[in-house]
CSV table of C-alpha atoms and ligand atoms in Angstrom, one decimal:
chain,number,residue,atom,x,y,z
G,19,MET,CA,66.1,-20.4,13.7
G,20,MET,CA,67.0,-17.2,12.1
G,21,ALA,CA,70.3,-17.1,10.0
G,22,MET,CA,73.2,-16.1,12.1
G,23,ASP,CA,74.0,-13.2,10.0
G,24,GLN,CA,70.5,-11.9,10.8
G,25,LEU,CA,71.1,-12.3,14.6
G,26,VAL,CA,74.0,-10.4,14.8
G,27,LYS,CA,74.9,-7.2,12.8
G,28,THR,CA,77.9,-5.9,14.3
G,29,ASP,CA,78.4,-3.4,11.5
G,30,GLU,CA,75.2,-1.9,12.5
G,31,GLY,CA,75.5,-2.3,16.3
G,32,LEU,CA,72.5,-4.5,16.3
G,33,VAL,CA,72.0,-7.9,18.2
G,34,GLU,CA,68.7,-9.8,18.2
G,35,PRO,CA,67.5,-10.4,21.7
G,36,ILE,CA,66.6,-14.1,20.8
G,37,ILE,CA,70.2,-15.1,21.1
G,38,PHE,CA,69.9,-14.5,24.9
G,39,SER,CA,66.9,-16.9,25.4
G,40,ASP,CA,66.6,-19.5,22.8
G,41,GLU,CA,66.8,-23.0,23.6
G,42,ASP,CA,68.3,-24.2,20.0
G,43,ILE,CA,70.9,-21.3,20.0
G,44,TYR,CA,71.8,-22.3,23.6
G,45,GLN,CA,72.4,-25.9,22.6
G,46,ARG,CA,74.4,-24.8,19.6
G,47,GLU,CA,76.6,-22.7,21.9
G,48,LEU,CA,77.3,-25.8,24.2
G,49,GLU,CA,78.8,-27.4,21.1
G,50,ARG,CA,80.3,-24.6,19.0
G,51,ILE,CA,81.6,-22.4,22.0
G,52,PHE,CA,81.8,-24.7,25.2
G,53,GLY,CA,83.0,-27.7,23.3
G,54,LYS,CA,85.7,-25.7,21.4
G,55,CYS,CA,87.2,-22.9,23.3
G,56,TRP,CA,89.6,-22.8,26.0
G,57,LEU,CA,87.7,-22.6,29.1
G,58,PHE,CA,88.9,-21.3,32.6
G,59,LEU,CA,88.7,-23.9,35.5
G,60,GLY,CA,90.7,-22.6,38.4
G,61,HIS,CA,94.2,-21.8,39.6
G,62,GLU,CA,97.1,-24.0,40.2
G,63,SER,CA,97.3,-23.0,43.9
G,64,MET,CA,94.0,-25.0,44.5
G,65,ILE,CA,95.8,-28.2,43.9
G,66,PRO,CA,99.5,-27.9,45.0
G,67,ASN,CA,100.0,-31.7,45.9
G,68,ALA,CA,99.5,-34.9,44.0
G,69,GLY,CA,96.1,-36.2,44.4
G,70,ASP,CA,94.6,-32.7,45.0
G,71,PHE,CA,91.4,-32.0,42.9
G,72,PHE,CA,88.6,-29.7,42.6
G,73,THR,CA,85.4,-30.1,40.6
G,74,THR,CA,83.9,-27.6,38.3
G,75,PHE,CA,82.2,-27.4,34.9
G,76,MET,CA,83.1,-27.0,31.2
G,77,GLY,CA,79.8,-25.8,29.8
G,78,GLU,CA,77.3,-28.0,31.3
G,79,ASP,CA,79.8,-30.9,31.6
G,80,ALA,CA,81.1,-31.8,35.1
G,81,VAL,CA,84.7,-32.2,35.5
G,82,ILE,CA,87.3,-33.1,37.9
G,83,VAL,CA,90.4,-31.1,37.9
G,84,ILE,CA,93.2,-33.1,39.5
G,85,ARG,CA,97.0,-33.1,39.9
G,86,ASP,CA,97.6,-36.8,39.3
G,87,SER,CA,100.2,-39.0,41.2
G,88,GLY,CA,102.7,-38.0,38.4
G,89,SER,CA,102.0,-34.3,39.4
G,90,ASN,CA,100.2,-33.8,35.7
G,91,ILE,CA,97.1,-31.6,35.8
G,92,ARG,CA,94.3,-33.7,34.3
G,93,VAL,CA,90.8,-32.7,33.6
G,94,LEU,CA,88.5,-35.8,33.9
G,95,LEU,CA,84.9,-35.8,32.9
G,96,ASN,CA,82.9,-36.7,36.2
G,97,LYS,CA,81.0,-39.5,34.5
G,98,CYS,CA,81.4,-43.2,35.2
G,99,ARG,CA,82.1,-45.0,31.9
G,100,HIS,CA,79.7,-47.9,33.0
G,101,ARG,CA,76.4,-46.2,33.2
G,102,GLY,CA,77.3,-42.4,33.6
G,103,ASN,CA,77.0,-42.0,37.4
G,104,ARG,CA,79.0,-39.1,38.8
G,105,VAL,CA,82.2,-40.5,40.2
G,106,CYS,CA,83.1,-37.6,42.7
G,107,PHE,CA,80.6,-35.5,44.7
G,108,PHE,CA,82.8,-33.3,46.4
G,109,ASP,CA,84.0,-29.6,45.7
G,110,ARG,CA,87.5,-30.3,46.5
G,111,GLY,CA,89.9,-32.9,48.3
G,112,ASN,CA,92.6,-35.2,47.7
G,113,ALA,CA,92.2,-38.7,46.2
G,114,ARG,CA,94.3,-41.5,44.7
G,115,ALA,CA,91.1,-42.9,43.2
G,116,PHE,CA,87.4,-42.6,42.6
G,117,THR,CA,85.1,-45.3,43.2
G,118,CYS,CA,81.5,-45.1,41.4
G,119,THR,CA,78.7,-45.5,44.0
G,120,TYR,CA,76.4,-47.5,41.7
G,121,HIS,CA,78.3,-50.7,40.9
G,122,GLY,CA,81.8,-49.8,42.2
G,123,TRP,CA,84.0,-49.3,39.1
G,124,THR,CA,87.2,-47.6,40.3
G,125,TYR,CA,89.3,-45.1,38.5
G,126,ALA,CA,92.9,-44.0,39.4
G,127,ASN,CA,93.6,-40.1,39.6
G,128,THR,CA,95.0,-40.4,36.1
G,129,GLY,CA,91.5,-41.5,35.0
G,130,ALA,CA,92.6,-45.2,34.3
G,131,LEU,CA,89.9,-47.9,35.1
G,132,THR,CA,91.7,-50.0,37.6
G,133,GLY,CA,89.0,-51.8,39.4
G,134,VAL,CA,85.9,-53.5,38.3
G,135,PRO,CA,83.8,-55.7,40.7
G,136,GLU,CA,83.6,-59.3,39.9
G,137,PHE,CA,85.9,-58.9,36.9
G,138,ASP,CA,86.7,-62.6,36.7
G,139,HIS,CA,83.4,-64.0,37.8
G,140,CYS,CA,80.9,-61.7,35.8
G,141,TYR,CA,83.0,-60.2,33.0
G,142,LEU,CA,85.0,-63.6,32.7
G,143,GLY,CA,88.1,-61.3,32.6
G,144,GLU,CA,87.2,-60.0,29.2
G,145,LEU,CA,86.7,-56.4,29.5
G,146,ASP,CA,89.4,-54.1,28.0
G,147,LYS,CA,89.9,-51.8,31.0
G,148,ASP,CA,92.4,-49.7,29.0
G,149,ALA,CA,89.6,-48.6,26.7
G,150,TRP,CA,87.2,-47.7,29.6
G,151,GLY,CA,89.0,-44.9,31.6
G,152,LEU,CA,87.3,-41.6,32.4
G,153,LEU,CA,87.2,-39.4,29.4
G,154,GLN,CA,89.6,-36.5,29.5
G,155,ALA,CA,90.0,-33.1,28.1
G,156,PRO,CA,92.5,-33.5,25.5
G,157,ARG,CA,93.9,-30.1,25.9
G,158,VAL,CA,94.9,-28.7,29.2
G,159,ASP,CA,97.3,-25.8,29.9
G,160,THR,CA,98.1,-23.1,32.2
G,161,ARG,CA,98.9,-19.4,31.9
G,162,ALA,CA,99.8,-17.0,34.9
G,163,GLY,CA,98.8,-20.1,37.1
G,164,LEU,CA,95.3,-20.1,35.8
G,165,ILE,CA,94.2,-23.5,34.5
G,166,PHE,CA,92.3,-23.9,31.2
G,167,ALA,CA,91.1,-26.7,29.2
G,168,SER,CA,89.5,-27.4,25.9
G,169,TRP,CA,87.5,-30.4,24.5
G,170,ASP,CA,88.8,-29.6,21.0
G,171,PRO,CA,92.2,-31.6,20.2
G,172,ASP,CA,92.9,-29.2,17.4
G,173,VAL,CA,92.2,-25.9,19.2
G,174,MET,CA,95.0,-23.3,18.9
G,175,THR,CA,97.4,-23.3,21.8
G,176,LEU,CA,96.5,-21.5,24.9
G,177,ASP,CA,99.0,-18.7,24.4
G,178,ALA,CA,97.7,-18.0,20.9
G,179,PHE,CA,94.2,-18.1,22.3
G,180,LEU,CA,95.0,-15.5,25.0
G,181,ASN,CA,97.4,-13.6,22.7
G,182,ASP,CA,97.8,-10.0,24.0
G,183,MET,CA,95.6,-10.8,26.9
G,184,GLY,CA,98.3,-13.0,28.1
G,185,TRP,CA,100.3,-10.0,28.8
G,186,TYR,CA,97.9,-8.4,31.2
G,187,LEU,CA,97.2,-11.8,33.0
G,188,ASP,CA,101.0,-12.1,33.4
G,189,HIS,CA,101.5,-8.6,34.9
G,190,PHE,CA,98.5,-8.4,37.0
G,191,MET,CA,97.2,-11.9,37.7
G,192,SER,CA,100.1,-14.0,37.8
G,193,VAL,CA,102.4,-11.3,39.6
G,194,PRO,CA,105.4,-13.7,39.4
G,195,PHE,CA,107.6,-11.0,40.9
G,196,LEU,CA,105.6,-11.2,43.9
G,197,GLY,CA,105.5,-14.9,44.3
G,198,GLY,CA,102.2,-15.5,42.6
G,199,LEU,CA,98.7,-15.7,43.7
G,200,GLU,CA,96.9,-18.2,46.0
G,201,VAL,CA,93.2,-19.0,46.0
G,202,VAL,CA,91.7,-18.8,49.5
G,203,PRO,CA,89.7,-22.0,50.1
G,204,GLY,CA,86.0,-22.1,49.1
G,205,VAL,CA,84.1,-20.8,46.0
G,206,GLN,CA,81.1,-18.7,46.2
G,207,LYS,CA,78.2,-19.9,43.8
G,208,TYR,CA,75.0,-18.2,43.0
G,209,GLN,CA,72.5,-18.6,40.3
G,210,MET,CA,71.3,-15.8,38.0
G,211,PRO,CA,68.1,-16.4,36.2
G,212,SER,CA,69.6,-15.1,33.0
G,213,ASN,CA,71.7,-16.0,30.0
G,214,TRP,CA,75.5,-16.3,30.5
G,215,LYS,CA,76.2,-13.8,27.6
G,216,LEU,CA,74.7,-11.0,29.6
G,217,ALA,CA,77.2,-11.3,32.4
G,218,ALA,CA,80.1,-11.9,30.0
G,219,ASP,CA,79.1,-8.9,27.9
G,220,ASN,CA,79.0,-6.9,31.0
G,221,PHE,CA,82.4,-7.8,31.9
G,222,ALA,CA,83.7,-7.6,28.4
G,223,GLY,CA,83.8,-3.9,28.3
G,224,ASP,CA,80.4,-2.3,29.7
G,225,HIS,CA,81.8,0.4,32.0
G,226,TYR,CA,78.9,2.6,30.7
G,227,HIS,CA,76.5,0.9,33.4
G,228,PHE,CA,78.4,1.7,36.4
G,229,PRO,CA,77.2,5.1,37.4
G,230,SER,CA,73.5,4.1,37.0
G,231,SER,CA,73.5,0.4,37.9
G,232,HIS,CA,75.7,1.1,40.9
G,233,ALA,CA,74.6,4.5,41.9
G,234,SER,CA,73.8,3.3,45.4
G,235,PHE,CA,77.3,1.9,45.8
G,236,LEU,CA,78.7,5.3,44.6
G,237,LYS,CA,76.2,7.1,46.9
G,238,VAL,CA,77.3,5.2,50.2
G,239,PHE,CA,80.9,5.7,49.2
G,240,ARG,CA,80.4,9.5,48.7
G,241,GLU,CA,78.5,9.8,51.9
G,242,PHE,CA,80.9,7.8,54.1
G,243,SER,CA,83.9,9.8,52.6
G,244,GLU,CA,82.2,13.0,53.4
G,245,GLN,CA,81.7,12.0,57.0
G,246,GLY,CA,85.3,10.7,57.1
G,247,ILE,CA,84.3,7.3,57.7
G,248,LYS,CA,86.4,4.4,56.4
G,249,ALA,CA,84.8,1.3,55.2
G,250,ARG,CA,85.9,-1.8,53.8
G,251,GLY,CA,84.5,-2.6,50.5
G,252,LEU,CA,84.1,1.1,49.8
G,253,ARG,CA,87.3,1.5,47.8
G,254,GLY,CA,89.2,4.7,46.9
G,255,ARG,CA,87.9,5.7,43.4
G,256,SER,CA,90.4,7.8,41.9
G,257,GLU,CA,89.3,10.5,39.5
G,258,GLY,CA,91.1,11.2,36.0
G,259,PRO,CA,91.4,9.0,33.0
G,260,ALA,CA,91.1,5.3,32.9
G,261,TYR,CA,91.5,3.2,29.7
G,262,GLU,CA,89.5,0.5,28.0
G,263,VAL,CA,91.7,-2.1,26.3
G,264,SER,CA,90.7,-4.5,23.6
G,265,PRO,CA,93.6,-6.9,23.4
G,266,GLY,CA,94.7,-7.5,19.9
G,267,HIS,CA,93.9,-10.9,18.4
G,268,PRO,CA,94.8,-12.1,14.7
G,269,ASP,CA,91.7,-14.3,15.0
G,270,GLY,CA,89.5,-12.0,16.6
G,271,VAL,CA,89.1,-13.6,19.9
G,272,PRO,CA,87.5,-11.0,21.9
G,273,HIS,CA,89.3,-10.7,25.4
G,274,ALA,CA,89.1,-7.4,27.2
G,275,VAL,CA,90.7,-5.4,30.0
G,276,GLY,CA,88.9,-2.5,31.6
G,277,GLN,CA,89.7,0.7,33.4
G,278,ILE,CA,93.4,0.7,33.4
G,279,ARG,CA,95.1,3.3,35.7
G,280,PRO,CA,98.4,4.8,34.5
G,281,GLY,CA,100.6,6.9,36.7
G,282,THR,CA,101.0,7.1,40.3
G,283,GLU,CA,97.5,8.2,41.5
G,284,LYS,CA,96.3,4.6,42.5
G,285,TYR,CA,99.5,3.7,44.2
G,286,GLU,CA,99.3,6.9,46.4
G,287,ASP,CA,95.6,6.0,46.9
G,288,ASP,CA,96.8,2.5,48.2
G,289,LEU,CA,99.5,4.0,50.3
G,290,GLN,CA,97.0,6.1,52.3
G,291,ARG,CA,94.5,3.3,52.8
G,292,ALA,CA,97.5,0.9,53.9
G,293,ALA,CA,98.3,3.5,56.5
G,294,ASP,CA,95.0,2.4,58.3
G,295,LEU,CA,96.1,-1.1,58.1
G,296,GLY,CA,99.4,-0.6,59.8
G,297,PRO,CA,103.1,-0.4,58.8
G,298,GLU,CA,103.3,-3.8,57.6
G,299,ALA,CA,100.7,-3.0,54.9
G,300,VAL,CA,102.4,0.2,53.9
G,301,ASP,CA,105.9,-1.6,53.4
G,302,TRP,CA,104.1,-4.1,51.4
G,303,VAL,CA,102.4,-1.4,49.0
G,304,LYS,CA,105.8,0.1,48.6
G,305,TYR,CA,107.6,-3.2,47.9
G,306,ARG,CA,105.0,-4.1,45.4
G,307,TYR,CA,105.2,-0.9,43.6
G,308,ALA,CA,108.9,-1.3,43.2
G,309,ARG,CA,108.5,-4.8,42.1
G,310,LEU,CA,106.0,-3.8,39.7
G,311,GLN,CA,108.1,-0.9,38.3
G,312,GLU,CA,111.1,-3.4,37.8
G,313,ALA,CA,109.0,-5.9,36.0
G,314,LEU,CA,107.6,-3.1,33.6
G,315,LYS,CA,110.9,-1.4,33.1
G,316,ASP,CA,111.0,-2.3,29.5
G,317,HIS,CA,107.5,-0.9,28.8
G,318,PRO,CA,107.3,2.8,28.2
G,319,VAL,CA,103.8,2.8,29.9
G,320,LYS,CA,103.6,1.3,33.2
G,321,PRO,CA,99.9,0.9,34.4
G,322,TYR,CA,99.6,0.3,38.1
G,323,SER,CA,96.3,-1.6,37.7
G,324,PHE,CA,93.2,-2.5,35.9
G,325,THR,CA,89.6,-2.9,37.4
G,326,ARG,CA,88.2,-5.7,35.5
G,327,GLY,CA,89.1,-8.2,32.6
G,328,HIS,CA,87.2,-10.8,30.5
G,329,VAL,CA,88.6,-13.8,28.7
G,330,PHE,CA,86.2,-15.1,26.0
G,331,PRO,CA,83.8,-16.9,26.6
G,332,THR,CA,83.1,-17.0,30.3
G,333,PHE,CA,86.0,-16.1,32.6
G,334,SER,CA,86.0,-12.7,34.2
G,335,GLN,CA,88.3,-10.9,36.6
G,336,ILE,CA,87.9,-8.2,39.0
G,337,GLY,CA,89.6,-6.5,41.8
G,338,LEU,CA,92.9,-5.9,40.1
G,339,SER,CA,92.9,-2.2,40.7
G,340,SER,CA,94.7,-2.0,43.9
G,341,ALA,CA,97.4,-3.8,46.0
G,342,LEU,CA,94.9,-4.4,48.9
G,343,GLU,CA,92.1,-5.9,47.0
G,344,GLY,CA,91.2,-9.5,46.5
G,345,ARG,CA,91.1,-10.7,42.9
G,346,GLY,CA,87.8,-12.1,42.1
G,347,LEU,CA,88.2,-15.0,39.3
G,348,ILE,CA,84.6,-15.7,38.2
G,349,ALA,CA,83.4,-18.5,35.8
G,350,TRP,CA,79.8,-17.9,34.4
G,351,HIS,CA,78.7,-21.5,34.1
G,352,PRO,CA,75.7,-21.9,31.6
G,353,LYS,CA,72.9,-23.8,33.0
G,354,GLY,CA,70.2,-23.3,30.2
G,355,PRO,CA,69.3,-20.4,27.9
G,356,ASN,CA,67.8,-18.5,31.0
G,357,LEU,CA,70.1,-19.5,33.8
G,358,THR,CA,73.6,-19.1,34.8
G,359,GLU,CA,75.7,-20.0,37.7
G,360,ALA,CA,78.3,-17.5,38.9
G,361,TRP,CA,81.5,-19.5,40.6
G,362,GLU,CA,83.8,-17.0,42.1
G,363,TYR,CA,87.1,-17.6,43.5
G,364,CYS,CA,89.0,-15.0,45.6
G,365,ALA,CA,92.8,-15.0,45.0
G,366,VAL,CA,95.5,-13.1,47.1
G,367,GLU,CA,98.9,-12.3,46.6
G,368,LYS,CA,101.0,-15.1,48.2
G,369,GLU,CA,103.7,-13.1,49.7
G,370,ALA,CA,101.4,-10.4,51.1
G,371,PRO,CA,101.3,-10.0,54.9
G,372,ASP,CA,98.3,-11.5,56.7
G,373,VAL,CA,96.7,-8.0,57.3
G,374,VAL,CA,96.7,-7.3,53.7
G,375,LYS,CA,95.2,-10.8,52.7
G,376,ARG,CA,92.4,-10.5,55.3
G,377,ASN,CA,91.6,-7.0,53.9
G,378,ALA,CA,91.8,-8.2,50.3
G,379,ILE,CA,89.1,-10.9,51.0
G,380,LEU,CA,86.8,-8.6,52.8
G,381,ASP,CA,87.2,-5.9,50.2
G,382,LEU,CA,86.1,-8.4,47.4
G,383,MET,CA,83.3,-9.9,49.3
G,384,HIS,CA,81.9,-6.4,50.2
G,385,GLY,CA,81.8,-5.4,46.5
G,386,GLN,CA,81.6,-8.0,43.8
G,387,SER,CA,79.9,-11.0,45.6
G,388,ALA,CA,76.4,-12.6,46.0
G,389,ALA,CA,75.8,-10.3,49.0
G,390,GLY,CA,78.1,-7.4,48.2
G,391,LEU,CA,77.3,-3.9,47.1
G,392,ILE,CA,78.0,-4.4,43.4
G,393,ALA,CA,77.1,-7.8,41.9
G,394,PRO,CA,73.3,-7.7,42.9
G,395,ASP,CA,72.8,-4.6,41.0
G,396,ASP,CA,73.9,-6.2,38.0
G,397,ASN,CA,72.0,-9.4,38.5
G,398,GLU,CA,68.7,-7.6,39.0
G,399,ASN,CA,69.2,-5.8,35.6
G,400,PHE,CA,70.0,-9.1,34.0
G,401,GLU,CA,66.9,-10.7,35.5
G,402,ARG,CA,64.5,-7.9,34.3
G,403,MET,CA,66.2,-8.1,30.8
G,404,THR,CA,65.4,-11.8,30.7
G,405,ASP,CA,61.7,-11.3,31.8
G,406,ASN,CA,61.2,-9.1,28.7
G,407,LEU,CA,62.9,-11.8,26.5
G,408,GLN,CA,60.0,-14.1,27.3
G,409,SER,CA,57.3,-12.0,25.8
G,410,PRO,CA,56.4,-11.7,22.2
G,411,MET,CA,56.8,-7.8,21.9
G,412,GLY,CA,60.0,-8.1,24.1
G,413,LYS,CA,61.7,-10.3,21.7
G,414,ARG,CA,61.0,-8.0,18.6
G,415,SER,CA,63.4,-5.2,18.6
G,416,PRO,CA,67.3,-5.6,18.4
G,417,PHE,CA,69.6,-4.5,21.4
G,418,ASN,CA,71.8,-1.4,20.6
G,419,TYR,CA,75.5,-1.6,20.5
G,420,GLN,CA,76.0,1.5,18.5
G,421,MET,CA,78.2,3.5,20.8
G,422,SER,CA,81.1,5.0,18.9
G,423,LEU,CA,80.1,2.7,16.0
G,424,HIS,CA,82.7,2.8,13.1
G,425,ARG,CA,85.4,4.3,15.4
G,426,ASP,CA,86.7,1.0,16.7
G,427,GLU,CA,90.1,1.6,15.4
G,428,SER,CA,90.2,5.4,16.0
G,429,TYR,CA,89.0,6.5,19.4
G,430,PRO,CA,88.9,10.1,20.1
G,431,GLY,CA,91.5,10.8,22.8
G,432,ARG,CA,94.0,7.9,21.9
G,433,GLU,CA,96.8,10.3,21.2
G,434,GLU,CA,96.5,11.9,24.6
G,435,TRP,CA,98.2,9.0,26.4
G,436,ASP,CA,101.3,7.4,25.0
G,437,ILE,CA,100.1,4.0,24.6
G,438,GLU,CA,103.4,2.5,23.0
G,439,GLY,CA,104.4,-0.7,24.5
G,440,LEU,CA,100.8,-1.4,25.9
G,441,PRO,CA,99.3,-4.3,24.0
G,442,GLY,CA,96.1,-4.1,22.4
G,443,LEU,CA,93.6,-1.1,21.2
G,444,VAL,CA,93.4,1.2,23.9
G,445,GLY,CA,90.5,3.5,24.3
G,446,PHE,CA,90.3,6.7,26.2
G,447,HIS,CA,86.6,6.5,27.0
G,448,THR,CA,84.0,4.0,27.3
G,449,THR,CA,82.9,2.5,23.9
G,450,GLU,CA,81.2,-0.8,22.8
G,451,VAL,CA,84.0,-1.9,20.7
G,452,ASN,CA,84.6,-4.9,23.0
G,453,GLN,CA,81.0,-6.0,22.8
G,454,ARG,CA,80.9,-5.7,19.2
G,455,GLN,CA,84.1,-7.8,18.8
G,456,PHE,CA,82.5,-10.2,21.4
G,457,TYR,CA,79.5,-10.9,19.2
G,458,ARG,CA,81.4,-10.8,16.0
G,459,TYR,CA,83.5,-13.7,17.3
G,460,TRP,CA,80.4,-15.4,18.8
G,461,GLN,CA,78.7,-15.2,15.5
G,462,GLN,CA,81.8,-16.6,13.8
G,463,LEU,CA,82.0,-19.7,16.0
G,464,MET,CA,78.3,-20.2,15.8
G,465,SER,CA,78.3,-20.0,11.9
G,466,ALA,CA,81.3,-22.5,11.6
Z,13,FES,FE1,79.5,-46.5,37.7
Z,13,FES,FE2,78.0,-48.7,37.1
Z,13,FES,S1,77.5,-46.5,36.8
Z,13,FES,S2,79.8,-48.6,38.1
Z,14,FE,FE1,78.2,-4.0,37.3
């Protein structure tokens, strides 16, 4: 394997394409990144009661996220300690215990081994059950209702890991001043024959691709608007400045927020759209705006929304640009150097009227979803990039991340908006500062 400092040269804005296809690098990522970082798993609203659980992955490890009988959230490795069979086959449910289908060992929802068939007769009562409970993630925590876990007992706290990004999650994800979010039942899963970093990098700061990758989406929207046709999923796209934010982090953990909208433009946009949904929706948009202003009263800058965000390594958010849109919470699960499985949850604001919730779900599904107007465009690009990564010449030349290189701390235009009070490095235009930071930190973890 090429040395890490040869693979990623962020000072020159160069990344070797082999990092998106190499098996050895991928295996190292499973250990150094997915075995160490805080990973997004889901939302507290998915497991409100004792015994509620859902299953997901941490890297390639299958886990059960469960609220145990004592109401603690635990993350259990979905692997029987006897011979390694899965102990749970369901996406979600409620359970006091899990019984393995192979030889019948039973585990309480705390992970403790409680039942061993023929314990007296075959084991002569001599198995130390306390030592053979399900393995569990040693660190589990929540922020803004979002559940995270890490396999590393010494990982920094979740709040420290998120740092400035926590502020954005608190205000736009958790919305505690609006009663929080709830995830609607179900998860949309789709596979992409490409490396997880292509999707993560896209969400981490690539607004540059939007006009060309999503030209058909923009064209349909324009034509519908010209004809006066209102359609769900074709959201109002305000003109004017939007801001890319690279939340600051002392250890350089590269989270990102994209397309922040200051001012009242998006609010007025929402009011117009709410009028089509009826007075209840209009009242909600007004009420929500007032609560948001109150929540941000100590902040000189009061952004209304942001379009997308990314928490390193694999948690993306989309659809936070409007009071009427569902929030997409996406985990990019790695399934090999050339395969990723997207798991997308849809969250809505809990106190919103039903008409707004229904609209929010449809809006999200018509845009960023497996059969929406947006996600397939990206996936096709990733697939073709991956095809090129398999050929000798295709592997040779580095990818270019040189946009506004050496301007990471001094974007032109920063002074045009008073960014005081808004955490992180705020950029007036699209740059690749976030992606450079992403690969810098990736390199740091992979070299450790
Ligand atoms: Fe689970 Fe044997 S593998 S009880
Ligand atoms: Fe896209």
